[in-house]
Coordinates of C-alpha atoms in Angstrom, one line a residue:
X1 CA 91.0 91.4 108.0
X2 CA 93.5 90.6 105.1
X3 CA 93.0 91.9 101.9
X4 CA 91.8 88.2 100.6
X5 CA 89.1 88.2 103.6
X6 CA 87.6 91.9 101.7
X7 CA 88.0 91.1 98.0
X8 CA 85.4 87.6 99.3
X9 CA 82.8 89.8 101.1
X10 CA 83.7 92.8 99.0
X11 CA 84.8 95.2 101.7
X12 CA 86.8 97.9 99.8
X13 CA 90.5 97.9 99.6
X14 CA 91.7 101.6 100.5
X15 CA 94.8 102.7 98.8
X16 CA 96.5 106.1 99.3
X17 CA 97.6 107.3 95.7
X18 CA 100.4 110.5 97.0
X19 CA 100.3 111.8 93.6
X20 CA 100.7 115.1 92.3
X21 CA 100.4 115.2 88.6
X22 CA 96.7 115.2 87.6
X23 CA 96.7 113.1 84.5
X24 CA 98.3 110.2 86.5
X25 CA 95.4 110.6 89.2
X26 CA 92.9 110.3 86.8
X27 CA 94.6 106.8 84.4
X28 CA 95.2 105.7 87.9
X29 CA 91.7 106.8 89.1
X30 CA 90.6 104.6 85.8
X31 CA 92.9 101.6 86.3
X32 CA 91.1 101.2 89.3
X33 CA 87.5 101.3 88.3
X34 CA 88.3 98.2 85.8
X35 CA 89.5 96.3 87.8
X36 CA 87.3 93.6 89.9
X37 CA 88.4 94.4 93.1
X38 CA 86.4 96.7 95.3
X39 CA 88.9 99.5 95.9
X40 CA 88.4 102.5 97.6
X41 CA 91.3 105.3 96.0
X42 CA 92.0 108.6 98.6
X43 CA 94.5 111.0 96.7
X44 CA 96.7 113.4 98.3
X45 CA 98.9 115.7 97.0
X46 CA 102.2 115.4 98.9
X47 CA 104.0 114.3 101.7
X48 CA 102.7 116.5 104.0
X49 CA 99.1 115.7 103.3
X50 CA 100.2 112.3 103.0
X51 CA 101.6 112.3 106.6
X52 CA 98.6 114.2 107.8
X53 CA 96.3 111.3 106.5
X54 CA 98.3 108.7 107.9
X55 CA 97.8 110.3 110.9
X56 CA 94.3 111.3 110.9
X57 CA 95.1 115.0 111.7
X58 CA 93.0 117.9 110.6
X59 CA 90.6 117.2 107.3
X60 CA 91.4 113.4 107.7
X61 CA 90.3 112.4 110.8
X62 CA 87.7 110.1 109.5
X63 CA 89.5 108.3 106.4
X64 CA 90.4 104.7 106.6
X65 CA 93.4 103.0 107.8
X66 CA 95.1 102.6 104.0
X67 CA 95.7 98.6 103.3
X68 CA 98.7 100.2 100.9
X69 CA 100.1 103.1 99.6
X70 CA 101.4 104.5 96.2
X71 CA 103.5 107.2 96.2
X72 CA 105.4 109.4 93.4
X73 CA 108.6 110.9 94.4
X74 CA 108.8 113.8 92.6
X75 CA 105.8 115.6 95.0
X76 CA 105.7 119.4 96.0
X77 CA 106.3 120.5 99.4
X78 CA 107.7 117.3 100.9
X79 CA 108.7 115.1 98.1
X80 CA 108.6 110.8 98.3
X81 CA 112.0 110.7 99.7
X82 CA 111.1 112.9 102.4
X83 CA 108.1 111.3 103.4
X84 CA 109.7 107.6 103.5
X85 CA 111.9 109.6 105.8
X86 CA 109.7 110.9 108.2
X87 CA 107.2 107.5 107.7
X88 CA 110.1 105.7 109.6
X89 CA 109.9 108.4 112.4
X90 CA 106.3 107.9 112.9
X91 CA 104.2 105.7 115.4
X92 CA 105.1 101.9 114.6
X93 CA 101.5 100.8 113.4
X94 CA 102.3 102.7 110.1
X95 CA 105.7 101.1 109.3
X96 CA 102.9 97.8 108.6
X97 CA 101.2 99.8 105.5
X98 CA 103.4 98.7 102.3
X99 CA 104.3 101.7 100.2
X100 CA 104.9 101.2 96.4
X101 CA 106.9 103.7 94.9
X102 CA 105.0 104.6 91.5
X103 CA 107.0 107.0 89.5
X104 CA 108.7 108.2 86.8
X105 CA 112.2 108.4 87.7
X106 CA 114.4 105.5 86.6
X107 CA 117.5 106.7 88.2
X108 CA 119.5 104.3 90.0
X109 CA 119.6 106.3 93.0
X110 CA 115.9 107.4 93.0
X111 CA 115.4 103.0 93.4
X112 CA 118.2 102.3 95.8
X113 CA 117.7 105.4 98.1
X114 CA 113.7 104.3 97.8
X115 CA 114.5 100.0 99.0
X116 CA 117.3 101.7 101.8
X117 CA 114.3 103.3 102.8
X118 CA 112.1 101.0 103.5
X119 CA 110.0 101.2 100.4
X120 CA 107.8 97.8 99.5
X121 CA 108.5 97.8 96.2
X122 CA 109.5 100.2 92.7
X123 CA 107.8 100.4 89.6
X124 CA 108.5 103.5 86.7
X125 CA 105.3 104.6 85.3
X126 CA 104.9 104.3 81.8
X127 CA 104.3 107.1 79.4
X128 CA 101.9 105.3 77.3
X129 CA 98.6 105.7 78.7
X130 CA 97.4 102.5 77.7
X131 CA 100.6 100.8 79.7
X132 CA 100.8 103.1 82.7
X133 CA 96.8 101.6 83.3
X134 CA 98.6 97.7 82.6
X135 CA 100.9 98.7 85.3
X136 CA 98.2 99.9 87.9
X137 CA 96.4 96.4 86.8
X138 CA 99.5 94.4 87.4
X139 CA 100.3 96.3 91.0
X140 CA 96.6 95.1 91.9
X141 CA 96.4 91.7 90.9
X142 CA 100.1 91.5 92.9
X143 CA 99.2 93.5 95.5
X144 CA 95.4 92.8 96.2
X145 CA 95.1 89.1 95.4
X146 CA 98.7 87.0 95.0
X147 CA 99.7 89.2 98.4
X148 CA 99.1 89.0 102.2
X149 CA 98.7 92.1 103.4
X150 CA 98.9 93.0 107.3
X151 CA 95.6 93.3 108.9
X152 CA 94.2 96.6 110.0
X153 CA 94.4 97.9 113.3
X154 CA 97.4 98.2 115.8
X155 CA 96.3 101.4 117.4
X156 CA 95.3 103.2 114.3
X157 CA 91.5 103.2 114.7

């Protein structure tokens, strides 16, 4: 089911946030609940428990195939970089989910090294509260109603 197909009969998206820093959770966590779109938001705290979501290992064996992912790069334990890394290592139905880098790192290398791997798209997070919640409205409307996402499925239910 495409992500148009949901937002009609108002199945939830589900979006992994990877985010670490609790005042971005919760302006993200808010973004979300303006917005229109039936969205279902599962936060994890770095790569590893990123990873282990993805996979449905341990505590996670019951979550949702995530329609997209946002991840901050600047993560304990197994940073953004590292988990693009091992993302292109994993089984081939989770090289469909798009993963928007969401962070607040404009470095030049942080957004090439992000694109070589494999990353969907970049966007730096505001500072501005006010803004940073613009942003998350402007990566929905993008990505939940002007985009096609892949459907669910491919081995991962």
């Amino acid at each position: 089911m495409t992500v148009s197909d949901q937002l009609h009969l108002s199945t939830p998206v589900d979006v992994l946030l990877i985010e670490d820093n609790p005042g971005d959770i919760r302006l993200t966590q808010e973004a979300f609940s303006q917005s229109h779109i039936a969205t279902s938001l599962h936060v994890v705290n770095d790569g590893i428990e990123a990873l282990d979501f993805l996979n449905k290992r341990d505590t996670y064996e019951a979550v949702p195939r995530p329609d997209l992912v946002l991840l901050d790069l600047n993560l304990p334990r197994k940073s953004g970089a590292e988990f693009l890394e091992e993302l292109e290592e994993e089984p081939p139905h989770l090289a469909h989910i798009p993963v928007i880098v969401l962070t607040s790192s404009q470095a030049e290398e942080d957004i090439v090294k992000s694109y070589e791997l494999q990353a969907n798209a970049y966007m730096t997070k505001p500072v501005d509260p006010s803004e940073f919640i613009a942003t998350i409205k402007s990566f929905e409307n993008f990505w939940l109603e002007i985009v096609e996402l892949p459907p669910a499925g491919d081995g991962y239910d």
